[in-house]
Tab-separated table of C-alpha atoms and ligand atoms in Angstrom:
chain	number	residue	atom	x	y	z
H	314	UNK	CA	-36.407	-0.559	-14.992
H	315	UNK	CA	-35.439	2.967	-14.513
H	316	UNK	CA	-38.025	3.835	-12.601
H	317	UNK	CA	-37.930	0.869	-9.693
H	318	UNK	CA	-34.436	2.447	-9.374
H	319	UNK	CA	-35.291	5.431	-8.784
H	320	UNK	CA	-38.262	4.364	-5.881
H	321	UNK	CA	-35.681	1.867	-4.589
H	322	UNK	CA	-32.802	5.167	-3.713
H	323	UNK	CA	-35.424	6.655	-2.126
H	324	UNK	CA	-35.867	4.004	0.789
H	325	UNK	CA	-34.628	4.745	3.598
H	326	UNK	CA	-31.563	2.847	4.852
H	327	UNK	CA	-33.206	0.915	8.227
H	328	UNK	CA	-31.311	-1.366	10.771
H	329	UNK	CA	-32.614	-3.175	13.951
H	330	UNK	CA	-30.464	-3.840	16.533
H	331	UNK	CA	-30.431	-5.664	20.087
H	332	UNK	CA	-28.655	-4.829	22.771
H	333	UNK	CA	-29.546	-5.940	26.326
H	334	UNK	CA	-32.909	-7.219	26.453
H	335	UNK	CA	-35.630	-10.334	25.950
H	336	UNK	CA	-35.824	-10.240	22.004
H	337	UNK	CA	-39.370	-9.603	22.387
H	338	UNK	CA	-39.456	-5.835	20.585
H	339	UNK	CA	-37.578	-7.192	17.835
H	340	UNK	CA	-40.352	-10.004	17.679
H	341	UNK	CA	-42.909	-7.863	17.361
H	342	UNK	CA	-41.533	-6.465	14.342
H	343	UNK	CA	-41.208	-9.941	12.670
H	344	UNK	CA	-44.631	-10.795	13.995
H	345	UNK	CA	-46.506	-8.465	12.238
H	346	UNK	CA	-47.559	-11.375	10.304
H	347	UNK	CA	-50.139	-9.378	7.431
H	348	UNK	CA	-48.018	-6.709	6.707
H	349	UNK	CA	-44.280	-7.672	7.544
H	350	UNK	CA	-43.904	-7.984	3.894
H	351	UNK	CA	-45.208	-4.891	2.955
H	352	UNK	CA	-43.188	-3.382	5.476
H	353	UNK	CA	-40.104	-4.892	3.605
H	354	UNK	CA	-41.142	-3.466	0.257
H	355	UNK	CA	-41.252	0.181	1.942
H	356	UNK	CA	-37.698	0.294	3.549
H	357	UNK	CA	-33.844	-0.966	2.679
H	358	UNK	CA	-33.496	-3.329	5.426
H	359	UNK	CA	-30.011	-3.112	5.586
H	360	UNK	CA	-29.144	-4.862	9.047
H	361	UNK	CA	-31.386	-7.524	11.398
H	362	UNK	CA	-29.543	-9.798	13.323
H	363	UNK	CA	-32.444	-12.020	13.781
H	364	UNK	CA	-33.528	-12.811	9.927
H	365	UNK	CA	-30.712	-11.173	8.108
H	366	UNK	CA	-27.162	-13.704	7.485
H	367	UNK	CA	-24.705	-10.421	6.465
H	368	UNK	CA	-25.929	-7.378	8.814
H	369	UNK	CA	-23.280	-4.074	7.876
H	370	UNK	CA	-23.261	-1.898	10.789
H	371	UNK	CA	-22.402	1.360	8.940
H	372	UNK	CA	-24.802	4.508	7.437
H	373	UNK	CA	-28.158	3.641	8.323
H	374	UNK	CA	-31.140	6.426	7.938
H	375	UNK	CA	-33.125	4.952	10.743
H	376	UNK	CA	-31.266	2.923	13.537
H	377	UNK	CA	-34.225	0.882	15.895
H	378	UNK	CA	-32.052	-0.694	19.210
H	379	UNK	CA	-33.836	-2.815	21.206
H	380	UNK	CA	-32.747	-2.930	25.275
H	381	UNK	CA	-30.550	-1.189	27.769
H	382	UNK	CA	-26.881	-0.276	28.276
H	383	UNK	CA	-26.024	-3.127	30.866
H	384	UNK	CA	-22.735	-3.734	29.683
H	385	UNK	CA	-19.377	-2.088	27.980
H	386	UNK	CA	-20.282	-4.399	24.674
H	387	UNK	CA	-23.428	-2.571	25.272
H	388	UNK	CA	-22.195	0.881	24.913
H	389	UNK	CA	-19.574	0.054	22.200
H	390	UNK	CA	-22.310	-1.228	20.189
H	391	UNK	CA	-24.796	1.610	20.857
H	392	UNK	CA	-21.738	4.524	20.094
H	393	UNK	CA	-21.360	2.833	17.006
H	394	UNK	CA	-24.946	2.587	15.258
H	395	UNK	CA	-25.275	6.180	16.604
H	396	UNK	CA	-22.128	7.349	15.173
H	397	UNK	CA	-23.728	5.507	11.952
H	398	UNK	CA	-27.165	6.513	11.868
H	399	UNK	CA	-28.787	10.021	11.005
H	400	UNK	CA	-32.016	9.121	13.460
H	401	UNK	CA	-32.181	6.724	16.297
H	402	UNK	CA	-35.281	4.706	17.477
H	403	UNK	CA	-35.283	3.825	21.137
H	404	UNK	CA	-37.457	0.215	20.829
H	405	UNK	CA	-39.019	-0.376	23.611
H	406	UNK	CA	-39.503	-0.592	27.438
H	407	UNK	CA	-35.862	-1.588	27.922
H	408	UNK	CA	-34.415	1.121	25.588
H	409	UNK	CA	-37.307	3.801	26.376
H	410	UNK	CA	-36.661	3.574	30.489
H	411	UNK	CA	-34.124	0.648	31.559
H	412	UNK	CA	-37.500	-1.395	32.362
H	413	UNK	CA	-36.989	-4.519	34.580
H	414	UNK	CA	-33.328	-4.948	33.862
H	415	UNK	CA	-32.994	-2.197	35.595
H	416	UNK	CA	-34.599	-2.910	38.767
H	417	UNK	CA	-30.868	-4.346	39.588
H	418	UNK	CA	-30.129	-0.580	40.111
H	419	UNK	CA	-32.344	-1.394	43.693
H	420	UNK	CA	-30.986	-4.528	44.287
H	421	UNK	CA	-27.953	-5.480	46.068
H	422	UNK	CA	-25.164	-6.425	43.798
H	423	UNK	CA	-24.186	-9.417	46.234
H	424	UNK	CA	-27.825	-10.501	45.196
H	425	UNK	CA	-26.683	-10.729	41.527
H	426	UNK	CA	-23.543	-10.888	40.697
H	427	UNK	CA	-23.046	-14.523	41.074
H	428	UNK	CA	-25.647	-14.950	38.653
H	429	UNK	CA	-23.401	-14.289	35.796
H	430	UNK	CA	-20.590	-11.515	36.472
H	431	UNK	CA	-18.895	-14.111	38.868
H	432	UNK	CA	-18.897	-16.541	36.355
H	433	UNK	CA	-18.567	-14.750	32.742
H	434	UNK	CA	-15.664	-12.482	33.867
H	435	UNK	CA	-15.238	-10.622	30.317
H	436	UNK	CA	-18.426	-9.082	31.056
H	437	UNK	CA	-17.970	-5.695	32.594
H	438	UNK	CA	-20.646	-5.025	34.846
H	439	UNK	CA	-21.965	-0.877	34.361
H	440	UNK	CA	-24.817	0.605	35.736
H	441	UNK	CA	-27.946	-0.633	33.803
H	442	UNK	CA	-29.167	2.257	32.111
H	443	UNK	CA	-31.772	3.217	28.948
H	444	UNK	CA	-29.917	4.255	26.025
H	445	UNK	CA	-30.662	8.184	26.096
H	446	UNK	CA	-28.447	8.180	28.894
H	447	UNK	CA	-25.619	7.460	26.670
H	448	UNK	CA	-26.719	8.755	22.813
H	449	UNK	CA	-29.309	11.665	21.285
H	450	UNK	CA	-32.762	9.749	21.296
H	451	UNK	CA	-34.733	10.971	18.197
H	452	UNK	CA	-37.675	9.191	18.785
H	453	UNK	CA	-39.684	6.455	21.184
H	454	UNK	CA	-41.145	3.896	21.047
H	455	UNK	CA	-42.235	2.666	24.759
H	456	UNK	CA	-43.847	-0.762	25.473
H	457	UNK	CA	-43.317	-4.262	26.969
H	458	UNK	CA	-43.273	-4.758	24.211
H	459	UNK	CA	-44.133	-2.882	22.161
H	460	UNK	CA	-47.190	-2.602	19.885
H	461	UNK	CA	-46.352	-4.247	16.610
H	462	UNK	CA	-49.288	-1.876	14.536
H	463	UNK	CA	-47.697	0.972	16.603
H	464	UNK	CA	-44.586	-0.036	15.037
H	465	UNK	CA	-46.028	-0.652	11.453
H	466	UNK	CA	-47.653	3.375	12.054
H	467	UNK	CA	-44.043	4.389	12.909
H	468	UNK	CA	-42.277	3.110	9.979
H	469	UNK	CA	-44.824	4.471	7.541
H	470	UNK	CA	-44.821	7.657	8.884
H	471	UNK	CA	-41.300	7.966	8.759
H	472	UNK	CA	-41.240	6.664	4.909
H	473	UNK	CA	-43.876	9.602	4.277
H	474	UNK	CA	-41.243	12.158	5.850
H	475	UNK	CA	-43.702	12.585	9.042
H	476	UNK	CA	-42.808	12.976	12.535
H	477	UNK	CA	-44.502	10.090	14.185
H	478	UNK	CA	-47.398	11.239	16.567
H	479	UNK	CA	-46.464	10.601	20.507
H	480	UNK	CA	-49.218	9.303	22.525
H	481	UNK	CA	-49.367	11.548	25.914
H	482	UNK	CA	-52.743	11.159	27.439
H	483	UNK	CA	-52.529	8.360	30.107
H	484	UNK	CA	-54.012	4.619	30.289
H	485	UNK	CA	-56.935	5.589	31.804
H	486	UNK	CA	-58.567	7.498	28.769
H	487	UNK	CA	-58.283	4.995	26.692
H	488	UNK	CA	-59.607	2.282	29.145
H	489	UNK	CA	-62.570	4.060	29.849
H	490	UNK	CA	-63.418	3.939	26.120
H	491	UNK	CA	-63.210	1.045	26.591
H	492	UNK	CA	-65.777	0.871	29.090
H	493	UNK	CA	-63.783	-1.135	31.777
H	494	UNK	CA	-64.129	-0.742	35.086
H	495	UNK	CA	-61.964	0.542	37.028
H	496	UNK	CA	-59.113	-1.557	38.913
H	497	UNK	CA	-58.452	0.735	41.628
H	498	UNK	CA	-62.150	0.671	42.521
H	499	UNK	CA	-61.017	-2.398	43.324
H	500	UNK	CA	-58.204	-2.361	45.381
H	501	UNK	CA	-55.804	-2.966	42.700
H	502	UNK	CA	-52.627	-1.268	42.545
H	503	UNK	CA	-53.305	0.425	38.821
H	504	UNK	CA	-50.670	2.745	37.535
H	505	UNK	CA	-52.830	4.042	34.926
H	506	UNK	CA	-53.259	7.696	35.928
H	507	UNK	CA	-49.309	8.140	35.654
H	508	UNK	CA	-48.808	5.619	32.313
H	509	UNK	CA	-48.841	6.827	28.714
H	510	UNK	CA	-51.282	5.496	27.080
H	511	UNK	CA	-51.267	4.087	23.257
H	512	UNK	CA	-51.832	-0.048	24.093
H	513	UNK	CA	-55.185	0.506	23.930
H	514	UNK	CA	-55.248	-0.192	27.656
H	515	UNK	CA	-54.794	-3.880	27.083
H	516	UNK	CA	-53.948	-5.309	30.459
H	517	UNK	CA	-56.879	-3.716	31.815
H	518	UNK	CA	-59.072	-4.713	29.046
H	519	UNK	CA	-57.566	-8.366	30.139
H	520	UNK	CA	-58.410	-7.784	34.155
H	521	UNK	CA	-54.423	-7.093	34.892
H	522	UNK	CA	-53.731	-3.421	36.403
H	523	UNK	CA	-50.821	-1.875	34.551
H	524	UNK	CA	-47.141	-1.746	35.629
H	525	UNK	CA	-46.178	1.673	33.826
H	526	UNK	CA	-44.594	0.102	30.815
H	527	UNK	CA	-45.025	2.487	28.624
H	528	UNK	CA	-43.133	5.124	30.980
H	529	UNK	CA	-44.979	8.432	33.311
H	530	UNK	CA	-46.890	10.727	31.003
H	531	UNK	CA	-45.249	14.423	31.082
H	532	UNK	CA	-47.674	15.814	33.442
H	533	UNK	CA	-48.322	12.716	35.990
H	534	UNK	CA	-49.522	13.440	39.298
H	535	UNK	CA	-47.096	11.410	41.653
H	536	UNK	CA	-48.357	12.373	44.938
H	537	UNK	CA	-51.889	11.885	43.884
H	538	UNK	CA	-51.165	8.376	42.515
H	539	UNK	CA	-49.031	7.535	45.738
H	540	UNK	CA	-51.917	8.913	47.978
H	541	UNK	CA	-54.340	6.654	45.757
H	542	UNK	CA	-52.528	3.717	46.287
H	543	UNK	CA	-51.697	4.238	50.202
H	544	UNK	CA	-55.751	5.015	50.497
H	545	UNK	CA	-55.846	1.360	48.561
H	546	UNK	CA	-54.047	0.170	51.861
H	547	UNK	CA	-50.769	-0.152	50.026
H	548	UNK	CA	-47.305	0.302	52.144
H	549	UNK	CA	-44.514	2.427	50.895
H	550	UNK	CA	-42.480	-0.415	49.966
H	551	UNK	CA	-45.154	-1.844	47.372
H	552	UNK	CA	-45.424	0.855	46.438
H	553	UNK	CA	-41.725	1.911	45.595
H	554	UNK	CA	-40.969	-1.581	44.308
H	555	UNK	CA	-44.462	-1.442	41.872
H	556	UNK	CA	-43.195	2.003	40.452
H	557	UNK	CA	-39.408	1.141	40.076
H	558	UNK	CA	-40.102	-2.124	38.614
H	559	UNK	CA	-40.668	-0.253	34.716
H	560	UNK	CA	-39.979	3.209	35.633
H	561	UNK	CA	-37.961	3.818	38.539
H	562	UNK	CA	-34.850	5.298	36.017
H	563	UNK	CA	-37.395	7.989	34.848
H	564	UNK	CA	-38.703	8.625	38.743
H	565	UNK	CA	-35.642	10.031	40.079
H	566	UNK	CA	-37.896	11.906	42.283
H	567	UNK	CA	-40.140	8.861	43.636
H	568	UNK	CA	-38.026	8.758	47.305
H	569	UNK	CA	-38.168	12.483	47.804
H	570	UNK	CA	-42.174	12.593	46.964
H	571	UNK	CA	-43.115	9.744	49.208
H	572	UNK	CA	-41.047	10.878	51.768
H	573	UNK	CA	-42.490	14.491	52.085
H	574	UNK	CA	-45.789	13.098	51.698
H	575	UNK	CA	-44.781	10.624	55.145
H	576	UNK	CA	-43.594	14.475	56.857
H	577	UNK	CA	-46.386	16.707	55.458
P	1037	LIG	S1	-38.932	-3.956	26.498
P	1037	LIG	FE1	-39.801	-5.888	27.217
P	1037	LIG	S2	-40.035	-7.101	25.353
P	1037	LIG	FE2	-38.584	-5.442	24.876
P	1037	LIG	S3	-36.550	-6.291	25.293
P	1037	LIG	FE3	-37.222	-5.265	27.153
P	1037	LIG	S4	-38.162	-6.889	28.395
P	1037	LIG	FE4	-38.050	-7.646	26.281
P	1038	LIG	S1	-58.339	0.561	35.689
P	1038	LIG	FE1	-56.415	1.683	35.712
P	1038	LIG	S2	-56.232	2.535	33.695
P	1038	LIG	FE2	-58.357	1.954	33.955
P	1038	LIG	S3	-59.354	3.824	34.687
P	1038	LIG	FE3	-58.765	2.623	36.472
P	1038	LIG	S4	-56.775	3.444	37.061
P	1038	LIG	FE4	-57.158	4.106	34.963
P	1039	LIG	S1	-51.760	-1.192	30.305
P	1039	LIG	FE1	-49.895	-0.382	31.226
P	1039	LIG	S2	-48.565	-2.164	31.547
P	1039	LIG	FE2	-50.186	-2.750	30.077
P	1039	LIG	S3	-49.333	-2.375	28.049
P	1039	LIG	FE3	-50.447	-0.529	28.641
P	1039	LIG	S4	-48.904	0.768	29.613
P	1039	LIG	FE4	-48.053	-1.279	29.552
């Protein structure tokens, strides 16, 4: 008895959290069907929304949130786990880099609003936005979503007391392990060269070019990639709208780069 007390203090205090977003990141932590149990044995899941009746929002070790700041519930909520939490876990695409929720950042808010701001009024419209824009980030986890064994290797690192390992070489290494060929080659718009890799390049490995949803790797070449793509016989605006439409938060620079590429 003693000594299942003693393991059981040591678990660290774990809460998952949505904000703005699909659900789908905090599904793939249910779904990993073979070991969600094991998972559960490791950690003192003290708060999850989605399986849990009584979730206490208060003094968490690890805080995972789930989406972007698209809202002032939003932000209240985020302030609050962060305020609450020793370490949090940005949980995918949304949370990493605004993803496509915040494509409305390019969009004209006469094309939107009616959708819901006209007609839930309470709602107060802010600038969609990932959540290191608001709160300290400790770590990432990118995807769309994201990979549930990448988040099994998180949480067990973290109950060792490692530092989870970042993936930082791009798509393309790991889809020519995988001995596919290459999209581009045939005129399709891959992103690729620019992506973090880490999904074990499955879109490719499916015959879909990828979107960038697991955000630009820290050295990207952006006017190589753009000068790829306009070789490909792809116009600016494809272009633009391709790289904004997981990105385009974290490519602040995008306009200037294509521009001075048009004016050489
Ligand atoms: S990152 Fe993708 S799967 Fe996760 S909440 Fe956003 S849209 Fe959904
Ligand atoms: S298909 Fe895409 S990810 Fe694969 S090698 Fe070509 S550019 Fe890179
Ligand atoms: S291939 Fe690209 S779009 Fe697909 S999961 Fe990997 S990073 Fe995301």
């Amino acid at each position: 008895m003693m000594k299942s007390k003693t393991i059981q203090m040591t678990k660290p205090k774990v809460g998952f959290y949505g904000i703005t977003g699909c659900a789908g990141c905090l599904l793939s932590v249910i779904f990993n069907e073979d070991e969600l149990l094991d998972l559960i044995e490791l950690i003192d899941l003290k708060a999850f929304p989605f399986v849990k009746e009584v979730n206490p929002d208060d003094s968490f070790d690890f805080i995972f949130i789930e989406g972007l700041v698209a809202d002032n519930d939003d932000l209240a909520v985020l302030k609050k786990l962060r305020a609450n939490s020793k370490y949090l876990v940005a949980l995918g695409a949304c949370a990493n880099t605004g993803c496509v929720p915040a494509y409305r950042n390019y969009s004209l808010k006469e094309n939107y609003e009616h959708l819901l701001f006209k007609k839930q009024e309470s709602i107060q419209d802010v600038k969609p936005t990932p959540v290191d824009e608001h709160v300290h980030v400790d770590h990432y986890i990118p995807g769309c979503p994201p990979d549930k064994k990448q988040i099994l290797t998180f949480i067990k690192a973290i109950v060792a007391g490692r530092t989870p390992k970042k993936y930082d070489s791009p798509v393309c290494m790991e889809c020519r392990q995988n001995g596919n060929a290459c999209l581009l080659d045939a005129g399709k718009p891959c992103l690729g060269p620019i992506t973090a890799g880490g999904c074990n390049s499955v879109c490719i490995n499916g015959g879909f070019e990828c979107w960038g949803c697991r955000g630009p790797t820290k050295d990207m070449n952006l006017e190589l990639m753009i000068r790829i793509l306009r070789q490909k016989g792809f116009d600016d605006k494809f272009i633009q709208d391709r790289m904004r439409t997981f990105i385009g938060l974290k490519l602040p620079m995008l306009e200037r780069v294509m521009n001075a590429h048009n004016n050489p």
